[in-house]
Coordinates of C-alpha atoms and ligand atoms in Angstrom, one line a residue:
M389 CA 282.1 237.3 87.7
T390 CA 280.6 239.7 85.1
N391 CA 277.3 241.5 85.7
I392 CA 275.5 242.0 83.4
T393 CA 272.2 243.9 82.7
D394 CA 269.5 244.2 80.0
I395 CA 270.2 247.3 78.2
S396 CA 267.7 246.8 75.7
N397 CA 265.8 249.8 76.4
K398 CA 269.5 251.8 76.8
T399 CA 270.7 253.6 74.4
N400 CA 273.9 255.0 73.0
I401 CA 275.6 252.1 75.4
I402 CA 279.5 252.0 74.6
L403 CA 281.8 248.9 74.3
N404 CA 285.3 249.3 74.9
G405 CA 287.8 247.0 73.1
V406 CA 291.3 246.7 71.3
P407 CA 291.1 247.9 67.5
A408 CA 290.8 245.5 65.6
S409 CA 290.5 247.0 62.0
A410 CA 289.8 250.6 60.8
G411 CA 286.8 251.7 59.5
V412 CA 283.2 252.5 60.8
A413 CA 280.2 250.2 60.1
I414 CA 276.8 250.9 60.8
G415 CA 274.6 247.6 60.9
K416 CA 272.2 245.0 62.6
V417 CA 274.1 242.6 65.1
F418 CA 273.9 238.6 64.3
I419 CA 274.7 236.6 66.7
L420 CA 277.2 234.1 66.0
E421 CA 276.6 231.4 69.2
D422 CA 279.4 229.2 70.2
D423 CA 278.3 226.0 71.5
D424 CA 279.1 225.8 75.1
F425 CA 275.7 224.6 76.9
I426 CA 274.9 222.9 80.4
L427 CA 274.0 219.9 80.1
I428 CA 271.5 218.5 82.0
E429 CA 271.4 214.6 83.5
K430 CA 267.6 213.6 83.9
E431 CA 266.2 210.6 85.1
I432 CA 263.6 209.2 82.8
S433 CA 260.2 207.5 84.7
V434 CA 259.7 204.0 82.2
D435 CA 256.7 205.3 81.1
K436 CA 257.8 208.6 79.7
I437 CA 260.7 206.4 78.2
Q438 CA 259.1 205.5 74.5
D439 CA 258.0 209.8 74.8
E440 CA 262.1 210.6 75.3
I441 CA 262.8 208.4 72.1
V442 CA 260.8 209.5 70.5
R443 CA 262.4 213.2 71.6
F444 CA 265.7 212.0 70.5
K445 CA 263.8 210.8 66.8
E446 CA 262.8 214.1 66.0
A447 CA 266.0 215.7 67.0
I448 CA 268.3 213.6 64.8
E449 CA 265.7 214.1 62.1
K450 CA 265.7 218.0 62.8
T451 CA 269.7 218.0 62.4
R452 CA 269.5 215.8 59.8
L453 CA 267.6 218.8 57.6
E454 CA 270.0 221.7 59.0
L455 CA 272.6 219.4 57.5
Q456 CA 271.8 219.0 54.1
E457 CA 270.2 222.8 54.0
N458 CA 273.8 223.6 55.5
H459 CA 275.3 221.6 52.7
A460 CA 273.4 223.2 50.3
K461 CA 274.3 226.9 51.3
L462 CA 277.3 226.3 51.9
N463 CA 278.4 225.1 48.4
D464 CA 276.1 227.7 47.2
M465 CA 278.3 230.6 48.7
L466 CA 281.4 229.4 49.8
G467 CA 282.3 226.1 47.4
E468 CA 282.3 223.0 48.1
N469 CA 285.1 222.3 50.0
Y470 CA 283.4 224.1 52.4
A471 CA 280.2 221.6 51.8
K472 CA 281.9 218.3 52.3
I473 CA 282.0 219.0 56.2
A474 CA 278.0 219.4 56.0
D475 CA 278.3 215.3 53.7
A476 CA 280.7 214.1 56.6
H477 CA 278.2 214.9 59.8
L478 CA 275.0 213.9 58.2
L479 CA 277.4 210.5 57.8
I480 CA 278.0 210.6 61.5
L481 CA 274.4 211.6 62.4
N482 CA 273.5 208.1 60.6
D483 CA 276.5 206.1 62.4
P484 CA 274.1 203.3 63.9
I485 CA 276.6 203.1 66.6
I486 CA 275.9 206.2 68.2
N487 CA 272.2 205.4 67.7
K488 CA 271.9 202.3 69.1
E489 CA 274.0 203.3 72.4
S490 CA 271.9 206.1 72.7
F491 CA 269.0 204.4 72.4
E492 CA 270.4 202.2 75.3
I493 CA 270.9 204.8 77.8
I494 CA 267.8 206.3 76.8
N495 CA 266.5 202.8 77.9
N496 CA 268.1 202.5 81.4
G497 CA 265.8 205.9 82.4
N498 CA 268.2 208.8 81.3
N499 CA 267.3 211.6 79.4
A500 CA 268.2 212.3 75.3
E501 CA 270.6 214.7 75.8
Y502 CA 272.5 212.5 78.3
A503 CA 272.6 209.7 76.2
I504 CA 274.3 210.8 73.4
Y505 CA 276.9 213.4 75.5
K506 CA 277.5 210.0 76.7
V507 CA 278.3 207.9 73.7
V508 CA 280.2 210.9 72.2
E509 CA 282.2 211.2 74.9
K510 CA 283.4 207.5 75.0
I511 CA 284.3 207.2 71.3
S512 CA 286.2 210.6 71.2
R513 CA 288.2 208.9 74.5
S514 CA 288.7 206.4 72.2
F515 CA 290.1 208.7 69.5
D516 CA 292.4 209.9 71.5
L517 CA 294.3 206.8 71.7
I518 CA 294.7 206.4 67.4
D519 CA 298.2 207.4 67.2
D520 CA 297.9 209.1 63.5
E521 CA 296.9 212.5 64.5
Y522 CA 294.3 213.2 60.9
F523 CA 292.2 210.6 62.5
R524 CA 292.5 211.5 65.6
E525 CA 291.4 214.9 65.0
R526 CA 287.9 213.6 63.6
K527 CA 286.7 213.6 67.3
H528 CA 286.0 217.3 67.1
D529 CA 283.5 216.5 63.6
I530 CA 281.3 213.4 66.2
I531 CA 281.4 216.4 68.7
D532 CA 279.9 218.7 66.6
V533 CA 277.2 216.5 65.5
A534 CA 276.1 215.9 69.0
K535 CA 276.5 219.5 69.9
K536 CA 273.6 219.7 67.0
V537 CA 271.4 216.8 68.4
I538 CA 271.6 218.4 72.0
R539 CA 270.9 221.9 70.5
H540 CA 268.0 220.8 68.8
L541 CA 266.8 218.7 71.6
L542 CA 267.3 221.6 74.1
G543 CA 265.0 223.9 71.5
K544 CA 267.5 226.3 70.8
Q545 CA 268.5 227.4 66.6
K546 CA 271.9 228.2 66.2
K547 CA 272.6 230.8 63.9
T548 CA 275.1 229.9 61.1
L549 CA 276.7 232.6 58.7
A550 CA 275.0 231.0 55.9
D551 CA 271.8 233.2 57.4
L552 CA 273.4 236.5 57.2
D553 CA 271.7 239.4 55.9
A554 CA 273.1 242.4 53.7
D555 CA 273.7 244.8 57.0
S556 CA 274.8 241.5 59.3
I557 CA 277.7 242.9 61.9
V558 CA 279.1 239.7 63.3
V559 CA 279.0 239.4 67.2
A560 CA 281.1 236.1 68.7
K561 CA 282.7 235.4 71.7
N562 CA 285.5 234.6 69.8
L563 CA 287.0 234.3 65.9
T564 CA 289.1 231.9 63.9
P565 CA 290.5 233.4 61.4
S566 CA 289.5 231.0 59.0
D567 CA 285.7 231.7 60.2
T568 CA 286.9 235.7 58.8
I569 CA 287.5 234.5 55.7
A570 CA 284.3 232.3 55.3
M571 CA 283.4 236.6 56.4
R572 CA 284.7 237.7 53.1
E573 CA 282.7 235.5 51.0
V574 CA 279.0 236.4 52.5
M575 CA 280.1 239.5 52.8
V576 CA 279.7 241.1 56.5
R577 CA 280.2 244.7 57.4
G578 CA 281.4 244.7 60.5
F579 CA 282.6 242.5 63.8
A580 CA 283.3 242.5 67.3
T581 CA 284.1 239.8 69.5
D582 CA 284.5 238.7 73.4
I583 CA 287.9 237.9 72.9
G584 CA 291.5 239.1 70.6
G585 CA 294.1 241.1 70.4
R586 CA 295.6 243.6 67.9
T587 CA 298.0 241.1 66.4
S588 CA 295.6 238.5 66.7
H589 CA 295.4 236.3 62.9
T590 CA 291.2 237.1 63.3
A591 CA 292.0 240.5 63.3
L592 CA 294.8 240.6 60.6
V593 CA 292.3 238.4 58.3
A594 CA 289.6 241.7 59.6
Q595 CA 292.3 244.1 57.7
S596 CA 293.4 242.2 54.9
L597 CA 289.8 242.4 54.0
E598 CA 288.6 245.5 54.8
I599 CA 286.2 244.3 57.1
P600 CA 285.9 246.9 60.3
A601 CA 286.3 245.3 63.7
V602 CA 286.6 245.5 67.3
V603 CA 288.1 243.0 69.5
G604 CA 288.5 242.0 73.0
L605 CA 285.5 243.2 73.9
K606 CA 284.6 240.5 77.0
N607 CA 281.9 240.2 77.3
I608 CA 279.7 241.8 74.0
S609 CA 278.4 238.4 72.8
I610 CA 276.2 238.2 75.9
Q611 CA 275.4 242.4 76.1
A612 CA 274.1 242.1 72.4
K613 CA 270.6 241.0 71.6
Q614 CA 269.9 240.1 67.9
G615 CA 268.9 242.1 65.2
M616 CA 270.0 245.1 67.8
P617 CA 271.3 248.1 65.8
I618 CA 275.4 248.8 66.4
I619 CA 277.4 251.0 65.3
V620 CA 281.3 249.2 65.3
D621 CA 284.2 251.6 65.5
G622 CA 287.3 250.0 63.8
N623 CA 289.7 253.1 64.1
Q624 CA 288.8 253.8 68.1
G625 CA 288.2 250.2 69.2
I626 CA 284.7 250.3 70.6
I627 CA 281.2 249.3 69.9
I628 CA 277.6 251.5 70.2
L629 CA 275.3 249.4 70.5
N630 CA 271.5 250.7 70.4
P631 CA 272.7 253.9 69.0
S632 CA 270.5 257.2 69.2
D633 CA 269.5 258.4 65.3
E634 CA 271.9 261.7 66.3
T635 CA 274.7 259.4 67.0
I636 CA 273.9 257.7 64.2
E637 CA 274.5 260.5 62.2
N638 CA 277.3 261.3 63.1
Y639 CA 278.7 258.3 62.0
K640 CA 277.7 258.1 58.2
R641 CA 279.4 261.5 57.9
E642 CA 282.2 259.8 59.5
Y643 CA 282.1 257.1 56.8
E644 CA 281.5 259.8 54.1
I645 CA 285.0 261.4 55.8
Q646 CA 286.8 258.1 55.4
I647 CA 286.1 257.4 51.9
S648 CA 287.1 260.7 50.6
N649 CA 290.3 260.4 53.0
Q650 CA 290.7 256.9 50.9
K651 CA 290.0 258.9 47.2
Y652 CA 292.7 262.0 48.6
L653 CA 295.3 259.0 49.2
E654 CA 295.1 257.7 46.2
Q655 CA 297.5 260.0 44.2
F656 CA 300.1 258.4 45.8
K657 CA 299.1 254.6 43.9
D658 CA 301.6 255.3 41.5
L659 CA 304.7 257.6 43.4
T660 CA 307.6 256.1 44.8
A661 CA 307.9 255.7 48.7
T662 CA 311.2 258.0 48.2
T663 CA 312.4 260.8 51.1
L664 CA 313.1 264.2 51.2
D665 CA 316.6 262.9 50.5
G666 CA 316.3 260.6 48.3
K667 CA 316.3 256.9 49.5
D668 CA 313.9 254.4 48.3
V669 CA 312.0 252.1 50.2
T670 CA 309.6 249.3 49.4
L671 CA 306.4 249.0 50.3
A672 CA 305.0 246.2 50.2
A673 CA 301.9 243.9 50.6
N674 CA 300.9 240.6 53.4
I675 CA 298.3 238.1 52.1
E676 CA 296.1 235.7 53.2
N677 CA 295.1 234.3 49.6
P678 CA 295.6 234.6 46.1
E679 CA 291.9 236.9 45.5
E680 CA 293.6 239.7 47.7
V681 CA 296.0 240.9 44.7
R682 CA 293.4 242.8 42.9
S683 CA 293.6 244.9 46.1
V684 CA 297.4 244.6 46.3
L685 CA 298.0 246.4 43.1
K686 CA 295.0 248.8 43.8
H687 CA 296.9 250.2 47.3
G688 CA 300.1 250.5 44.7
A689 CA 301.9 248.0 46.6
S690 CA 305.6 247.4 45.1
G691 CA 305.4 243.2 45.9
V692 CA 304.2 241.0 48.4
G693 CA 306.4 240.9 51.7
L694 CA 304.3 238.2 53.3
Y695 CA 301.9 235.8 51.7
R696 CA 300.4 233.5 54.9
S697 CA 300.6 230.6 52.8
E698 CA 298.9 228.5 55.8
F699 CA 295.7 230.0 55.0
M700 CA 295.2 227.6 52.3
Y701 CA 295.1 224.4 55.1
L702 CA 292.4 226.1 57.4
S703 CA 289.0 225.2 56.4
R704 CA 290.3 222.7 54.2
K705 CA 290.0 218.6 55.3
T706 CA 292.4 217.4 53.2
M707 CA 296.1 218.2 52.5
P708 CA 296.7 220.9 49.4
T709 CA 298.6 218.7 46.7
E710 CA 301.2 220.5 44.9
E711 CA 300.1 220.8 41.9
E712 CA 297.2 223.4 44.1
H713 CA 300.3 224.8 45.9
Y714 CA 302.0 225.6 42.5
Q715 CA 298.7 226.9 41.0
N716 CA 297.8 229.5 43.9
Y717 CA 301.4 230.6 44.3
S718 CA 301.8 231.2 40.0
K719 CA 298.5 232.7 39.7
V720 CA 300.2 235.9 42.6
A721 CA 303.3 235.7 40.7
K722 CA 301.8 236.3 37.6
M723 CA 300.1 238.7 39.0
M724 CA 302.7 240.8 40.2
M725 CA 304.8 240.9 38.1
P726 CA 307.4 242.3 37.5
Y727 CA 307.2 242.6 41.7
E728 CA 308.7 239.6 43.9
V729 CA 306.4 237.6 46.0
I730 CA 307.3 236.4 49.2
I731 CA 306.0 233.0 50.1
R732 CA 305.8 232.5 53.9
T733 CA 305.9 228.5 54.1
I734 CA 302.8 227.5 56.1
D735 CA 303.1 228.9 59.7
L736 CA 300.4 226.6 61.3
G737 CA 299.9 226.1 65.0
G738 CA 299.7 229.3 67.6
D739 CA 296.3 230.9 67.1
K740 CA 296.0 229.2 63.2
I741 CA 294.3 225.7 64.2
S742 CA 294.3 223.5 60.6
K743 CA 291.5 221.3 60.4
L744 CA 294.1 218.6 58.8
G745 CA 295.2 216.9 62.6
L746 CA 298.5 218.0 62.4
M747 CA 299.0 219.3 65.6
D748 CA 297.7 218.3 69.1
I749 CA 294.2 220.4 69.6
G750 CA 294.1 220.4 73.2
R751 CA 297.3 219.3 74.5
E752 CA 299.8 222.2 74.2
A753 CA 298.8 224.2 77.0
N754 CA 300.6 226.7 74.8
P755 CA 300.4 226.3 71.1
F756 CA 302.1 229.6 70.4
M757 CA 305.5 228.0 71.7
G758 CA 304.4 224.4 70.3
L759 CA 304.5 222.8 67.2
R760 CA 304.1 225.8 65.2
A761 CA 305.4 227.1 61.4
I762 CA 309.0 225.6 60.7
R763 CA 309.1 223.4 63.5
L764 CA 305.8 221.9 62.3
C765 CA 307.6 221.3 59.1
L766 CA 310.4 220.1 59.8
K767 CA 309.0 217.1 61.9
Y768 CA 306.9 216.3 58.9
P769 CA 309.0 216.9 55.8
E770 CA 306.8 214.9 53.7
I771 CA 304.3 217.9 54.2
F772 CA 306.8 220.5 53.9
K773 CA 308.6 219.1 50.4
V774 CA 304.6 219.2 48.9
Q775 CA 304.4 222.4 49.3
L776 CA 308.7 224.0 48.7
K777 CA 307.9 221.6 45.0
G778 CA 304.5 223.9 44.4
I779 CA 306.6 226.9 45.2
L780 CA 309.6 225.8 42.9
R781 CA 307.9 225.4 39.8
A782 CA 305.8 228.3 40.7
S783 CA 308.9 230.1 40.7
M784 CA 309.6 230.0 36.6
H785 CA 306.1 232.6 36.4
G786 CA 307.4 235.3 38.0
N787 CA 309.7 236.7 41.0
I788 CA 309.4 234.4 44.0
K789 CA 311.8 234.4 47.3
I790 CA 311.0 231.7 49.7
M791 CA 310.9 232.2 53.8
Y792 CA 311.0 230.1 56.7
P793 CA 308.8 231.6 59.5
M794 CA 309.2 231.1 63.3
I795 CA 313.3 230.4 62.7
S796 CA 314.7 230.3 66.5
R797 CA 318.3 228.5 65.7
V798 CA 320.7 227.6 62.8
S799 CA 320.4 224.5 62.3
E800 CA 316.6 225.1 61.8
I801 CA 317.8 226.4 58.3
K802 CA 319.8 224.0 57.6
E803 CA 317.4 221.3 58.2
A804 CA 314.9 223.5 55.3
N805 CA 317.5 223.8 53.4
E806 CA 318.2 220.2 53.0
I807 CA 314.3 219.6 52.7
L808 CA 314.3 222.1 49.5
E809 CA 317.4 220.8 48.0
Q810 CA 315.5 217.3 47.6
A811 CA 313.0 219.0 46.6
K812 CA 314.8 221.0 44.0
Q813 CA 316.0 217.0 43.0
E814 CA 313.2 215.5 42.6
L815 CA 311.9 218.3 40.5
R816 CA 314.9 217.6 38.2
Q817 CA 314.1 213.7 38.0
E818 CA 311.0 214.7 36.8
G819 CA 311.8 216.9 34.7
K820 CA 309.8 219.9 36.0
K821 CA 311.6 223.4 36.0
F822 CA 312.2 225.9 38.6
N823 CA 314.2 229.2 39.4
E824 CA 317.9 227.3 40.5
S825 CA 318.6 230.4 42.3
I826 CA 315.5 231.2 44.3
Q827 CA 316.0 233.1 47.2
V828 CA 316.1 232.1 50.6
G829 CA 315.1 234.2 53.5
V830 CA 314.0 233.8 56.9
M831 CA 311.2 235.8 59.9
I832 CA 313.0 236.8 62.9
E833 CA 310.4 236.8 64.9
V834 CA 311.8 234.7 68.2
P835 CA 314.3 236.2 70.5
S836 CA 316.7 233.5 70.3
A837 CA 317.6 234.7 66.3
A838 CA 317.1 238.2 66.8
V839 CA 320.2 237.9 69.2
I840 CA 322.1 235.9 66.6
A841 CA 321.4 238.0 63.5
D842 CA 324.7 238.4 62.4
I843 CA 325.4 234.3 62.3
I844 CA 321.4 234.1 61.0
A845 CA 322.0 237.1 58.2
K846 CA 325.6 234.9 56.6
E847 CA 322.9 231.9 56.4
V848 CA 320.0 233.3 54.6
D849 CA 319.6 235.6 51.1
F850 CA 317.0 238.5 53.4
M851 CA 315.5 238.3 56.7
S852 CA 312.3 239.9 57.8
I853 CA 311.1 241.0 61.1
G854 CA 307.6 239.7 62.7
T855 CA 307.4 242.1 65.2
N856 CA 303.8 240.3 66.2
D857 CA 305.4 237.7 67.7
L858 CA 308.9 239.0 68.2
I859 CA 307.0 241.7 70.6
Q860 CA 304.8 239.0 71.8
Y861 CA 307.4 236.4 72.7
T862 CA 310.1 239.4 74.0
M863 CA 307.7 241.0 76.4
A864 CA 305.8 238.3 77.4
V865 CA 302.5 239.6 75.9
D866 CA 300.0 236.9 74.3
R867 CA 298.6 238.9 71.3
I868 CA 295.3 237.8 71.6
N869 CA 295.0 238.0 75.3
E870 CA 293.1 242.1 75.1
D871 CA 293.9 241.6 79.5
V872 CA 297.2 242.3 78.2
A873 CA 296.7 244.0 75.4
H874 CA 298.0 247.0 76.4
L875 CA 301.8 246.0 77.5
Y876 CA 302.5 245.2 73.9
D877 CA 304.3 248.4 73.1
P878 CA 306.2 248.4 69.7
L879 CA 308.7 251.1 71.5
H880 CA 309.8 249.6 74.3
L881 CA 313.0 250.0 74.3
A882 CA 313.4 246.3 74.2
I883 CA 312.0 246.1 71.3
L884 CA 314.1 248.8 69.6
R885 CA 317.3 247.5 70.5
L886 CA 316.5 244.1 69.3
L887 CA 315.1 246.1 65.5
K888 CA 318.2 248.1 65.7
T889 CA 320.6 245.0 66.2
I890 CA 318.8 242.4 63.8
I891 CA 319.0 245.6 61.0
D892 CA 322.5 246.2 61.8
A893 CA 323.4 242.5 61.0
G894 CA 321.9 241.6 58.0
H895 CA 323.0 244.7 56.5
A896 CA 326.9 244.5 57.7
A897 CA 326.3 240.9 55.9
G898 CA 325.4 242.7 53.5
K899 CA 321.8 241.7 53.5
E900 CA 318.0 243.2 52.8
V901 CA 315.9 243.2 55.8
G902 CA 312.3 244.3 56.2
M903 CA 309.2 243.4 58.6
C904 CA 305.9 242.1 58.0
G905 CA 304.7 242.8 61.1
E906 CA 301.9 245.3 62.0
M907 CA 304.0 247.8 62.9
A908 CA 305.4 248.0 59.4
G909 CA 301.6 249.1 58.6
D910 CA 301.0 251.7 61.4
P911 CA 301.8 255.0 60.7
T912 CA 302.9 255.8 64.5
Y913 CA 306.3 253.6 63.7
S914 CA 306.7 254.4 59.8
V915 CA 309.8 257.6 61.0
V916 CA 311.4 255.1 63.3
L917 CA 311.5 252.0 60.8
L918 CA 312.8 254.1 58.3
G919 CA 315.3 255.6 60.7
L920 CA 316.6 252.7 61.8
G921 CA 317.3 251.7 58.3
L922 CA 314.5 248.8 57.1
D923 CA 314.5 248.2 53.6
E924 CA 311.3 247.1 53.8
F925 CA 307.8 247.3 54.6
S926 CA 305.1 244.9 54.6
M927 CA 301.7 245.6 55.4
S928 CA 298.0 244.9 55.4
A929 CA 297.2 246.3 51.5
A930 CA 294.9 248.8 52.9
Q931 CA 297.4 251.0 55.0
I932 CA 300.3 251.5 52.0
P933 CA 299.1 254.9 50.8
K934 CA 298.9 256.1 54.2
I935 CA 302.6 255.1 54.9
K936 CA 303.9 256.4 51.1
K937 CA 302.4 259.8 52.3
I938 CA 304.7 259.7 55.4
I939 CA 307.6 258.9 53.6
R940 CA 307.4 261.2 50.8
N941 CA 307.4 263.4 53.5
V942 CA 310.0 263.1 55.4
S943 CA 314.0 262.8 55.3
K944 CA 315.9 260.1 56.2
I945 CA 318.4 261.8 58.6
E946 CA 315.9 263.1 60.4
A947 CA 314.5 260.3 60.7
K948 CA 318.3 258.6 61.7
E949 CA 318.3 261.4 64.1
L950 CA 315.1 260.3 65.7
V951 CA 316.3 256.5 66.2
D952 CA 319.3 258.4 67.9
E953 CA 316.9 260.1 70.2
L954 CA 315.1 257.4 71.1
L955 CA 318.3 255.0 72.1
K956 CA 318.9 257.0 74.8
C957 CA 315.8 257.3 76.2
S958 CA 315.5 255.0 79.4
T959 CA 311.4 255.6 80.2
V960 CA 308.0 254.5 78.3
T961 CA 307.5 258.2 79.3
E962 CA 310.8 259.6 77.7
I963 CA 310.3 257.8 74.7
S964 CA 306.8 259.1 74.2
T965 CA 307.9 262.2 74.7
V966 CA 310.6 262.3 71.8
M967 CA 307.5 260.9 69.9
K968 CA 305.3 262.9 70.4
K969 CA 307.9 266.1 69.7
F970 CA 309.0 265.0 66.3
K971 CA 307.6 267.1 63.8
Y972 CA 305.4 265.8 60.4
R973 CA 305.2 268.0 57.4
Ligands
LIG1919 C1 304.9 238.5 62.4 O1 305.0 237.9 63.3 O2 304.8 239.7 63.2 C2 304.1 237.5 61.4 C3 304.2 238.7 60.2 O3 303.7 236.4 61.1 P1 302.2 236.0 61.6 O4 301.3 237.5 62.1 O5 301.4 235.8 60.6 O6 302.4 235.5 63.0
LIG1920 MG1 304.9 235.6 63.3

């Protein structure tokens, strides 16, 4: 059990976490509470039952008002799709069965909190029996509404993103990738969470949005108080609560240095990523949505090496249509011309949970090893085909490639290609045009695929290494668990050997090999990856100038020599000594 002391009167309280997104931010704590609270069952004497019913009705009315306000705020800030969630919740709140059964339980002498909890528990169990996954998952909406009513009964005010101020730094137990996207719309300065690792998707979205963030702080959501001054240092992975004036001044200076460094790096924007001995590599960007393309071009990327298309599914309750896919990808492809855009087909699952009820949320003991990515697509070929048709049509507007995620065996590529063929055939029949010779590649992010990369390379046009998952699966280190974050080691000999196997296998088959995991955007590893022969580095846009500067100041030959030395090491200490010896210009 963690012992939390009251820190309100202390200054400069430093909390250590995992650096998730670089940069510093100074602001005020905004606690985004989660919904876990202790429910107390109480007996209500007969003479108090009427009062309890009044209390219940008042809570329902307060919830109604809250939902109506939420509708208006969400509509203004995040658009119609988010606002629709509040509408669906209002319908549930008005449900006669929920109300009638709650009254019955209160009339039997139980408190209102217990009554609504019991009713919703019963409904939720009956939803578990529904075969259709989409409808089954609707139970979470009912639970959400019940939690709101209970919160009002307990007199607890929950803050939502709609209550943010301009200087807010969000502090939460956990944030989902879709929470993080919503933060872009409301311009959060930074965030800090109890849970999370360096390559959790919440962290990756923060990097794309260039929001400084620290995760894995364990109990900041309990220690920080609403409105408390806070500094997020995403470079060092620390949070400072109640900073002194001197600390604030130091961080203001650091912020200015950060801005002037960014200005300095801008000079590399239009230069190629060419080594001193003339080897060109491609520096591309990872994106989650079309709005990021402006920043991608601003930072001098020569392509999109990974479009995480599944983000389109995260914050909505209806399936994207073929037309939406088409519009979305066409927009990116047109803006990125003449560069190429690699669209990864949906990689839902793991920590990216869709509200569409495709996954058995809560039933999978190991979601990262469960029905994720290509596995989900092959289970629901109709959904997959809708996306593929959208991508194929968009290929008329730019330089688009398709990439399948989480391939672990050759048969998955063949099955996916069969569905792609059906999608092409349907488009031909519908008279819709597409690039007949569109290139198809795969992510190598499961160790089994890495080991048979030579066989896979013959089946595809290109491969891209997903180190976030490859390291997670190879080293058995959960990418969102802060307790094992220190074991996540991209320079572990096992990883270096796997990377060499994959890149060599690709080249032997005459195929290009890229990398779109975080390792590609971390300056610590640039020379190693260059020496291993990587052709394309894809990363969050803000990293591109830093990596370009390194590539332009090293030769391919010395990078290769470094790799040769690393591959001879047997221990972590030896690897780190060799790395430290390397002289950067
Ligand atoms: C990866 O696994 O390295 C990758 C790029 O994909 P994601 O982070 O979306 O799982
Ligand atoms: Mg991955």
